Short mmCIF file of C-alpha atoms in Angstrom, two decimals:
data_model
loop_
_atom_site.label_atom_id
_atom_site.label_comp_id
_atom_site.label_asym_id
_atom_site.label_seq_id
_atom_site.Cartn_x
_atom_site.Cartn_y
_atom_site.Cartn_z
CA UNK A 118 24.23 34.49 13.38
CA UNK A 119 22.23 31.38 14.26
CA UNK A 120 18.59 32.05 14.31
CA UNK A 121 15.93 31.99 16.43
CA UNK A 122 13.16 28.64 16.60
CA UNK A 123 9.98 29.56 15.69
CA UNK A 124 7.97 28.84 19.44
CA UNK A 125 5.06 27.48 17.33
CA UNK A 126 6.96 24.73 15.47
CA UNK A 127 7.07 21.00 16.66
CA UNK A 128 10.01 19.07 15.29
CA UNK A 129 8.69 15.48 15.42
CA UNK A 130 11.44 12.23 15.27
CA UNK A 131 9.81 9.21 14.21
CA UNK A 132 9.55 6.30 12.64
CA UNK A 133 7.34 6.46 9.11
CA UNK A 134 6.46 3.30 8.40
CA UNK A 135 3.16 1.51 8.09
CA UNK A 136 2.90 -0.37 11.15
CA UNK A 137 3.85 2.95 13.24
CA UNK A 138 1.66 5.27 11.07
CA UNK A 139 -1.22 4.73 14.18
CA UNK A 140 1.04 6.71 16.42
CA UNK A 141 2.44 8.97 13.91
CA UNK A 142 -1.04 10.45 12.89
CA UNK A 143 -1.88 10.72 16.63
CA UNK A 144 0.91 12.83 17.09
CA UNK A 145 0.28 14.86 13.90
CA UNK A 146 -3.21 15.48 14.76
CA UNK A 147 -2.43 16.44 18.52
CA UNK A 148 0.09 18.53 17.38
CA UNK A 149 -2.43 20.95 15.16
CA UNK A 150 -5.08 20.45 18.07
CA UNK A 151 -2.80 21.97 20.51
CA UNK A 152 -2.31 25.36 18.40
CA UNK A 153 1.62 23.84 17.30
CA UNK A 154 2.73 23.66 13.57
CA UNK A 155 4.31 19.52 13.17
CA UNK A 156 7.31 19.18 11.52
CA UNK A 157 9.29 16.35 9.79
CA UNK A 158 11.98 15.54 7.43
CA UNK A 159 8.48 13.95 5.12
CA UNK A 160 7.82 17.83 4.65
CA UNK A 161 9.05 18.58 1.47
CA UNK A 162 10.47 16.09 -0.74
CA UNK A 163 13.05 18.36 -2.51
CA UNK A 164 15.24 16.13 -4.15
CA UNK A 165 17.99 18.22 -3.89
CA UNK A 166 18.51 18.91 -0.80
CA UNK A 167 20.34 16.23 1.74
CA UNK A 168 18.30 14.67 3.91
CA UNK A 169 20.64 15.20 6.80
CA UNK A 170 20.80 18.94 5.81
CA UNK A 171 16.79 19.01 5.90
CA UNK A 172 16.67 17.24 9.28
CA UNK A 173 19.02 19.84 10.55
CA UNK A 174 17.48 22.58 8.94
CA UNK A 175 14.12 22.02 10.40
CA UNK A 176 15.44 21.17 14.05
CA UNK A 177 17.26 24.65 14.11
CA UNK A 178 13.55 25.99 12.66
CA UNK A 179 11.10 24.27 15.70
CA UNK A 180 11.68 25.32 19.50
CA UNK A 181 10.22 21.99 20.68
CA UNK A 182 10.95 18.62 19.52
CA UNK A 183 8.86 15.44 20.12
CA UNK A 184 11.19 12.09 19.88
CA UNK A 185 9.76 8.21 20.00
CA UNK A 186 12.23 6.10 20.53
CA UNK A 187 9.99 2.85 20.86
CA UNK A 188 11.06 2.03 17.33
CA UNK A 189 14.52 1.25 18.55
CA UNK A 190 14.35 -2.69 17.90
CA UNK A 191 16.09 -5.35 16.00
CA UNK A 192 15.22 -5.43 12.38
CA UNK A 193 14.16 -8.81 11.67
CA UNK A 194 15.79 -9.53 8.37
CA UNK A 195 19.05 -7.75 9.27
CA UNK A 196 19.32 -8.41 13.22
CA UNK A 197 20.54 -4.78 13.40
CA UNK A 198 18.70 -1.30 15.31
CA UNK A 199 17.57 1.71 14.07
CA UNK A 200 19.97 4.38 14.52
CA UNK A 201 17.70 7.66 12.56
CA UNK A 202 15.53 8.27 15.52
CA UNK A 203 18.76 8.34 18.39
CA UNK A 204 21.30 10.31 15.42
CA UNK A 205 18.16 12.77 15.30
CA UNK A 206 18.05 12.78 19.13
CA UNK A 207 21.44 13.53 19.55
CA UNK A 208 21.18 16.13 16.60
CA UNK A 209 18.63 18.40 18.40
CA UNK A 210 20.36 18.23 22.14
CA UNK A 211 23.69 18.77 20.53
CA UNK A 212 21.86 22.02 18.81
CA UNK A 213 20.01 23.04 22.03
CA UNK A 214 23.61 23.25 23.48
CA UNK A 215 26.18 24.56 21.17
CA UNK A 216 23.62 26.37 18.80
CA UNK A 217 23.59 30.20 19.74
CA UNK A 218 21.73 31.41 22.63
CA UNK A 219 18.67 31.06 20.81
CA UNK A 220 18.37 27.61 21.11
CA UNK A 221 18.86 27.35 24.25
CA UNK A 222 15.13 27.68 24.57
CA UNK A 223 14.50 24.51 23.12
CA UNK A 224 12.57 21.92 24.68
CA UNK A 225 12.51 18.49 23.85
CA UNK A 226 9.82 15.42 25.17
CA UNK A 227 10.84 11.61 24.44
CA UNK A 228 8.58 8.63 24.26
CA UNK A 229 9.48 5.09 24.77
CA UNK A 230 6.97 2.12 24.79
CA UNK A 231 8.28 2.17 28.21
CA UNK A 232 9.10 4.23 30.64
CA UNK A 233 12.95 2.97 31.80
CA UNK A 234 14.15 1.00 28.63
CA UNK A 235 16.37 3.46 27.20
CA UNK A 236 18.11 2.71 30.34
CA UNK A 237 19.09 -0.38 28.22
CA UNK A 238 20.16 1.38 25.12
CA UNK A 239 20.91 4.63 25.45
CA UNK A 240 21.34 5.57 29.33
CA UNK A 241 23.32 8.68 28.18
CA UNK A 242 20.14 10.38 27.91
CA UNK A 243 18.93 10.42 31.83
CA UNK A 244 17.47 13.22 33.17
CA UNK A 245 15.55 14.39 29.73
CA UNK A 246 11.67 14.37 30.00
CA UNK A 247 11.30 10.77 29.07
CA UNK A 248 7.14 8.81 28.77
CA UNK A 249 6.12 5.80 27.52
CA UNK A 250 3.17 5.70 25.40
CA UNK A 251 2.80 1.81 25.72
CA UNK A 252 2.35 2.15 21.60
CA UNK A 253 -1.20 3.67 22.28
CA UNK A 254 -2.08 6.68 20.18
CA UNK A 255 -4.46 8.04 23.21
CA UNK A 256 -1.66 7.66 25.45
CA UNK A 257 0.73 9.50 23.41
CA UNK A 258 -1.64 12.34 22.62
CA UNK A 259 -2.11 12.76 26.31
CA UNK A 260 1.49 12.44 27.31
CA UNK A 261 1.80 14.96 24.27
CA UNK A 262 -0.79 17.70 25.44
CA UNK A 263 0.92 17.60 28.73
CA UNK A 264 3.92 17.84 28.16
CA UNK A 265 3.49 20.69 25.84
CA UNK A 266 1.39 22.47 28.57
CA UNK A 267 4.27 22.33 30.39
CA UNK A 268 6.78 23.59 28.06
CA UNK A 269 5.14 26.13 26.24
CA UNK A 270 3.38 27.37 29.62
CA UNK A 271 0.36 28.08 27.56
CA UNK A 272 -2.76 28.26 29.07
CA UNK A 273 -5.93 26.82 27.76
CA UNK A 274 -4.84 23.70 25.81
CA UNK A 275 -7.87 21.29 26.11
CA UNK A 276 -7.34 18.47 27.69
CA UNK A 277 -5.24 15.65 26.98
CA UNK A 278 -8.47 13.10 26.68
CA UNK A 279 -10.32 15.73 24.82
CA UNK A 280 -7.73 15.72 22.27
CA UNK A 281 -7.96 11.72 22.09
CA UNK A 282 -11.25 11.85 21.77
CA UNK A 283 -11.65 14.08 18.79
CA UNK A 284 -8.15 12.47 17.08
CA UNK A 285 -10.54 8.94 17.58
CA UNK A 286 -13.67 10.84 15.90
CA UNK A 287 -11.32 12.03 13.02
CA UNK A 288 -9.90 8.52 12.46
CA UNK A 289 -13.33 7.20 12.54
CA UNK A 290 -14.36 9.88 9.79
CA UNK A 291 -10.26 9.54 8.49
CA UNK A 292 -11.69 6.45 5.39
CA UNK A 293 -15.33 8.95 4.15
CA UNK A 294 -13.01 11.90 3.67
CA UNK A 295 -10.22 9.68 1.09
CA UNK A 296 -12.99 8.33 -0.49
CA UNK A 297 -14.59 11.81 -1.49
CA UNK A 298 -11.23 12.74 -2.06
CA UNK A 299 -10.22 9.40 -4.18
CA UNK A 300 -7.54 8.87 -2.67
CA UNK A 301 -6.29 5.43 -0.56
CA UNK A 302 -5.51 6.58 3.06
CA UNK A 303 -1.71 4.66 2.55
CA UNK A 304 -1.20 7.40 -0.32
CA UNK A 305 -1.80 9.82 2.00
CA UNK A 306 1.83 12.13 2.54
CA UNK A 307 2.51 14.41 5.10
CA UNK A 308 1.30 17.73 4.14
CA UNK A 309 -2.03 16.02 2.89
CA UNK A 310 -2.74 14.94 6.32
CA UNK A 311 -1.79 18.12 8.37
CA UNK A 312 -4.55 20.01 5.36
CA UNK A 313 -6.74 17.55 6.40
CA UNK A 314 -6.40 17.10 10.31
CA UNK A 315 -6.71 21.17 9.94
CA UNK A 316 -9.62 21.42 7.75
CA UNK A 317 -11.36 18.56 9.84
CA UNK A 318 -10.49 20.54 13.06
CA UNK A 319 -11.83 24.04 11.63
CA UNK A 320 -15.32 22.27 11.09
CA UNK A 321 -15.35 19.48 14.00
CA UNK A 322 -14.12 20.68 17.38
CA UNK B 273 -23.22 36.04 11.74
CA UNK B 274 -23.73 37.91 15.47
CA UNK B 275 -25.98 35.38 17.06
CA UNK B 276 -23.65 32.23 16.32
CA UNK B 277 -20.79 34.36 17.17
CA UNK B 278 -22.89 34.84 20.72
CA UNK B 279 -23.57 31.28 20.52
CA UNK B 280 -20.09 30.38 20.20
CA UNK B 281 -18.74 32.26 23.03
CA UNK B 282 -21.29 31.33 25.31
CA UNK B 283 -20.90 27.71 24.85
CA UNK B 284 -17.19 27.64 26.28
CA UNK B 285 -15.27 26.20 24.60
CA UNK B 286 -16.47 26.80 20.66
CA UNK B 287 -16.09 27.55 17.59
CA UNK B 288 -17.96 29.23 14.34
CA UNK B 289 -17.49 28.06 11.04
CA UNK B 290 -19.58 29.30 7.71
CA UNK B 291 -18.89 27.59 4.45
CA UNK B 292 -19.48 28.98 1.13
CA UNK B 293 -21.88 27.46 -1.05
CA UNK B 294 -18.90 25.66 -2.82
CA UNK B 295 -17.45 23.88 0.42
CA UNK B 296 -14.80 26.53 0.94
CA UNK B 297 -14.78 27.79 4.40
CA UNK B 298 -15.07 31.81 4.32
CA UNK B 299 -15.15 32.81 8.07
CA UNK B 300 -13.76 30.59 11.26
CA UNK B 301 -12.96 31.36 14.64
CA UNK B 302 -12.28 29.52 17.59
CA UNK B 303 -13.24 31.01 21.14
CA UNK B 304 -11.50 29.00 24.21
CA UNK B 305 -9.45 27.11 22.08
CA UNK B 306 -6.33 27.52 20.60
CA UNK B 307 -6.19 28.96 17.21
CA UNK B 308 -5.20 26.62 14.67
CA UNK B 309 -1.96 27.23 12.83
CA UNK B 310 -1.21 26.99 8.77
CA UNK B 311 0.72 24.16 7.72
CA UNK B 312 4.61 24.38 7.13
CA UNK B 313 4.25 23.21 3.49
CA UNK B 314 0.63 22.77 1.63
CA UNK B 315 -0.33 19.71 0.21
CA UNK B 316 -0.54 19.26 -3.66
CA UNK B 317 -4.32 18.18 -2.88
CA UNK B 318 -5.17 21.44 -2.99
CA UNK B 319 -7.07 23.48 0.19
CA UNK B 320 -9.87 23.63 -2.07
CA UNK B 321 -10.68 20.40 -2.72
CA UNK B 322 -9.82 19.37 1.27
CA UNK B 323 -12.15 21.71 2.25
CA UNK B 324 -15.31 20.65 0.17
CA UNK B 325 -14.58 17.38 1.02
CA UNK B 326 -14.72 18.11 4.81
CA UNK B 327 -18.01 20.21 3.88
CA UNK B 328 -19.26 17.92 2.44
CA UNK B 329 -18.58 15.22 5.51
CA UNK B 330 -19.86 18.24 8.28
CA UNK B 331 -23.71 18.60 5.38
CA UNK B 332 -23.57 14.45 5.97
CA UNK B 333 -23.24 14.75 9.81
CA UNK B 334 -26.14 17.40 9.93
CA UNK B 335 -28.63 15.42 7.27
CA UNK B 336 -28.00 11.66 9.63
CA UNK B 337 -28.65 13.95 12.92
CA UNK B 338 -31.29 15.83 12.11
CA UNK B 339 -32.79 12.26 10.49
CA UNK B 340 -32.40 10.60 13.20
CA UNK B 341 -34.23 13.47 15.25
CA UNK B 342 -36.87 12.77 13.03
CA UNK B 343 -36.66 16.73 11.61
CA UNK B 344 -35.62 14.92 7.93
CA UNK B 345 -38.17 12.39 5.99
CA UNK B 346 -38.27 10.73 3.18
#
């Protein structure tokens, strides 16, 4: 029997490299603000499981599912795209509809740097709840926040430029906190940042 | 404990933390805003050692406020 997604669990498909990691802490940290649990194949690195496997695991786990597609370029060394963020994509609608009536609750939001360019690469996909961000952090926290107001029909989420402004305050406050800790921000993994953003939250909002 | 709690409430939107004398945090809640969920997986940091260090940050915001206030000298 499939199961059911947990209704606080985000499943977020992203890039994770350095020159995205602006965006991908924004979303992390908007995530927790909002009352929502962030989730990503960088969860656990449990060697033994397959990474596909993981992804799929934790997409059948979250009810919602946050996808930025902006990261859809050509590589420069190799001229090709990157295919991880669309596969994932396709992964979570394709679970959403043949997954059990459980999943049928799902609820997916997908950011572009733009609003219409997918219509250039992946036009299959008209019709979801597509934003552009514009590769701003504050606009993706905002497009976040309300989309999630939307989906989860929860009332009293703060507001979207609330959120920014305390995700700015924490990035501002992001370099004191490593160095107590001794650790370089770039060392920073995923579950060190969601005890963090959490722990910051708890004492800051 | 009561009177912050009041305090808290009353503000809108707020929020009561009290920190142990070692940094960990031994009471929080959050009134008007949602309540903050536990991590899926716990980093190998260790909550204790997050927390003092965000302790420590929140004691570092009071002492450059209340300096600048003029409440703090040298």
């Amino acid at each position: 029997m499939a199961k059911s997604p947990n209704s606080d669990h985000v499943f977020i498909n992203c890039p994770f490299d350095a020159s995205y990691r602006p965006l991908f802490e924004a979303i992390i940290f908007a995530v927790h603000d909002l009352g929502f649990v962030p989730r990503c194949a960088l969860e656990d690195d449990d060697g033994g499981e397959v990474r596909l496997s993981k992804i799929e695991r934790i997409i059948e786990e979250c009810r919602f599912g946050i996808h930025d597609l902006s990261a859809v370029t050509l590589d420069p060394v190799h001229k090709l795209p990157r295919f991880n963020m669309p596969l994932e994509l396709g992964l979570f609608l394709g679970c959403r509809r043949f997954g059990g009536l459980p999943q049928r609750q799902k609820k997916c939001l997908i950011l572009d740097t733009e609003r219409f360019r997918y219509q250039k690469f992946i036009s299959d996909i008209a019709g979801q709840d597509i934003h552009a961000h514009g590769g701003e952090p504050k606009q993706a926290v905002i497009e976040i926040r309300n989309w999630l107001a939307a989906a989860s029909t929860r009332t009293r989420l703060p507001g979207g430029s609330a959120v920014a402004g305390r995700y700015a305050r924490f990035r501002g406050e992001l370099p004191a906190l490593c160095a107590d800790l001794h650790l370089p921000e770039h060392e920073l993994i995923f579950a060190d940042l969601s005890e963090l953003i959490i722990a910051w939250l708890k004492a800051s909002r | 404990m009561q009177h912050a709690t009041r305090l808290a409430k009353s503000a809108g939107p707020g929020q009561m933390v009290v920190y142990t004398s070692d940094g960990r945090i031994s009471h929080h809640a959050a009134y008007g805003f949602p309540a903050i969920k536990s991590p899926a997986r716990r980093s190998r940091i260790g909550s204790k050692r997050i927390e003092r260090a965000v302790a420590n940050l929140v004691m570092d915001r009071l002492r450059s406020g209340l300096s600048a206030s003029g409440e703090v000298s040298q």
